[in-house]
PDB file of C-alpha atoms in Angstrom:
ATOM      1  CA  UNK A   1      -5.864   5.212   2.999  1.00  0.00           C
ATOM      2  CA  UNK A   2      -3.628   2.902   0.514  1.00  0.00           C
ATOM      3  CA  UNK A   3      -0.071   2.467   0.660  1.00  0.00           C
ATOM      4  CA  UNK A   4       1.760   2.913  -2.552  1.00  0.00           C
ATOM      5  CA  UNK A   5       2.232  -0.876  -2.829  1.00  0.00           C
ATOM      6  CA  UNK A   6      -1.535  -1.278  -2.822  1.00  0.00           C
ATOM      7  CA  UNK A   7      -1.695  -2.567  -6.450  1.00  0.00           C
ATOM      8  CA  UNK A   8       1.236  -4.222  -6.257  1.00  0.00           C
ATOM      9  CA  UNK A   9       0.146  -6.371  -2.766  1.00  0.00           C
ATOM     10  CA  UNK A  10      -3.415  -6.839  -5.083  1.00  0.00           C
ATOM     11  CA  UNK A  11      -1.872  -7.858  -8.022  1.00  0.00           C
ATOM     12  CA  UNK A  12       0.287 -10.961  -6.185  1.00  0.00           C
ATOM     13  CA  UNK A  13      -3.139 -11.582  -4.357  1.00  0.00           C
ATOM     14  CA  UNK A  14      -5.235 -11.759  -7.401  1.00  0.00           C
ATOM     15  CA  UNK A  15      -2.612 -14.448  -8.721  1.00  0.00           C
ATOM     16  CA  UNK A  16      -2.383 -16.559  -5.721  1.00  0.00           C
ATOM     17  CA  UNK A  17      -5.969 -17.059  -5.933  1.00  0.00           C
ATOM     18  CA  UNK A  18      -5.304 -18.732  -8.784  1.00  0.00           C
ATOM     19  CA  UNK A  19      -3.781 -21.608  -7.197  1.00  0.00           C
ATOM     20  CA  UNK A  20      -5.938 -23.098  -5.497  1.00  0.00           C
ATOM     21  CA  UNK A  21      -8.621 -22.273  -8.338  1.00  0.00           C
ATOM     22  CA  UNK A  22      -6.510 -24.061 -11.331  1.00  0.00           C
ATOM     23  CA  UNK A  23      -5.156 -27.059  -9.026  1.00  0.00           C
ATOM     24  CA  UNK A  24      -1.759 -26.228  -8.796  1.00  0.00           C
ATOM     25  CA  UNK A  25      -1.168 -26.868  -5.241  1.00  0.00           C
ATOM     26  CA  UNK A  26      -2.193 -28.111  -1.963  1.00  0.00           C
ATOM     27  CA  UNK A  27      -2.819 -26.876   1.395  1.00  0.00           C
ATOM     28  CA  UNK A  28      -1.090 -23.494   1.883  1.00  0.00           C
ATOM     29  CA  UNK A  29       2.309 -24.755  -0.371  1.00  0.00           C
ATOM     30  CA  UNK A  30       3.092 -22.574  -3.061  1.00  0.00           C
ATOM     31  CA  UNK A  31       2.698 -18.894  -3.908  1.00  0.00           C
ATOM     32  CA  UNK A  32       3.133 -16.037  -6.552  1.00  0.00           C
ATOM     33  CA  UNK A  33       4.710 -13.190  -6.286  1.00  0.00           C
ATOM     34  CA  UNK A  34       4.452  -9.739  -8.107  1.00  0.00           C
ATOM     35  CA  UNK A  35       8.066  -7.754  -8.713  1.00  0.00           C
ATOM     36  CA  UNK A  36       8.017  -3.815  -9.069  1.00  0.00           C
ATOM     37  CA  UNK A  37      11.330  -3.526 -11.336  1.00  0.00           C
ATOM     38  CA  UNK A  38      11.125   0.322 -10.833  1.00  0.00           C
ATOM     39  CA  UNK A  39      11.214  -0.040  -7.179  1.00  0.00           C
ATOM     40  CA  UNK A  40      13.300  -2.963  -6.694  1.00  0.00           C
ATOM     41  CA  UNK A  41      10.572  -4.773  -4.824  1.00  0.00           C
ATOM     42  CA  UNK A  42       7.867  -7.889  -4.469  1.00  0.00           C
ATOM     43  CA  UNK A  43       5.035  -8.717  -2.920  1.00  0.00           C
ATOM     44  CA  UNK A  44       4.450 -12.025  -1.747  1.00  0.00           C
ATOM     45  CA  UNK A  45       2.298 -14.548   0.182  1.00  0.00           C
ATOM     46  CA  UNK A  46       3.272 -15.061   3.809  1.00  0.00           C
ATOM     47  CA  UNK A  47       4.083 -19.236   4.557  1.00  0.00           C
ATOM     48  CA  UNK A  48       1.551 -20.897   5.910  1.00  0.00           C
ATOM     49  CA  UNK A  49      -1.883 -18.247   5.072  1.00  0.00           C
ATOM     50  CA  UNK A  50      -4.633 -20.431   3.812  1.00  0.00           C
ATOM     51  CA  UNK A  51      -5.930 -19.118   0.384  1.00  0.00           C
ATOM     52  CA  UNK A  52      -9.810 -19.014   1.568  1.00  0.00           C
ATOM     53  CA  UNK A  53      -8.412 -16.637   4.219  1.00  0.00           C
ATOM     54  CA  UNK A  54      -5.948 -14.791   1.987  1.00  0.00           C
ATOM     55  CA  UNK A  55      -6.179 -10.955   1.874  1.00  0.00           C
ATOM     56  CA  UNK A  56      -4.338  -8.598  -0.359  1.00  0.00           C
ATOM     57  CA  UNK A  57      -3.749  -6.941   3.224  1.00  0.00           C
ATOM     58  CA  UNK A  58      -1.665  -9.884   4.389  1.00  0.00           C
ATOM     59  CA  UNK A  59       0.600  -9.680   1.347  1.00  0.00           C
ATOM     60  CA  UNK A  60       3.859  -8.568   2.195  1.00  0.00           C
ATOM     61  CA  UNK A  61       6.228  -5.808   0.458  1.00  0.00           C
ATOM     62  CA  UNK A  62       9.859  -7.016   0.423  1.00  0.00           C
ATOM     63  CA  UNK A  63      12.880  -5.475  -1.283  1.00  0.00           C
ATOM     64  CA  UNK A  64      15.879  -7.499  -2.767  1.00  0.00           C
ATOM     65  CA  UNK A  65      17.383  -7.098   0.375  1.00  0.00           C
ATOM     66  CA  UNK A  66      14.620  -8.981   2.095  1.00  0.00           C
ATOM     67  CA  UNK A  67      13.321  -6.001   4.533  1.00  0.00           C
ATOM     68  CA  UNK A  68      10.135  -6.119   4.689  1.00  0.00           C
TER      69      UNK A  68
END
């Protein structure tokens, strides 16, 4: 069953596959997040998740509080 932050978490996925693709970084430095205005929330890489094993499961939902 999805969450409701299912298309969010795919969306910031989807864009930090880019990364890698278009040479922007190295390693497992940098990231992309997607922001849910509506909400108040983002989803964003974890630190340290190498893009080849990057899921949109492992992106994280975190408000502007920072609680996950």
């Amino acid at each position: 069953m999805k969450s409701s932050y299912d298309e969010l978490k795919e969306q910031a996925w989807r864009a930090n596959l880019e990364i890698p693709r278009r040479g922007l970084a190295i390693y497992t430095f940098g990231n992309v997040s997607a922001f849910d205005a509506a909400r108040a929330v983002f989803a964003i890489k974890p630190s340290g998740v190498a893009y080849d094993n990057l899921t949109a499961a492992d992106i994280v939902v975190v408000d502007l509080d920072a609680q996950v």
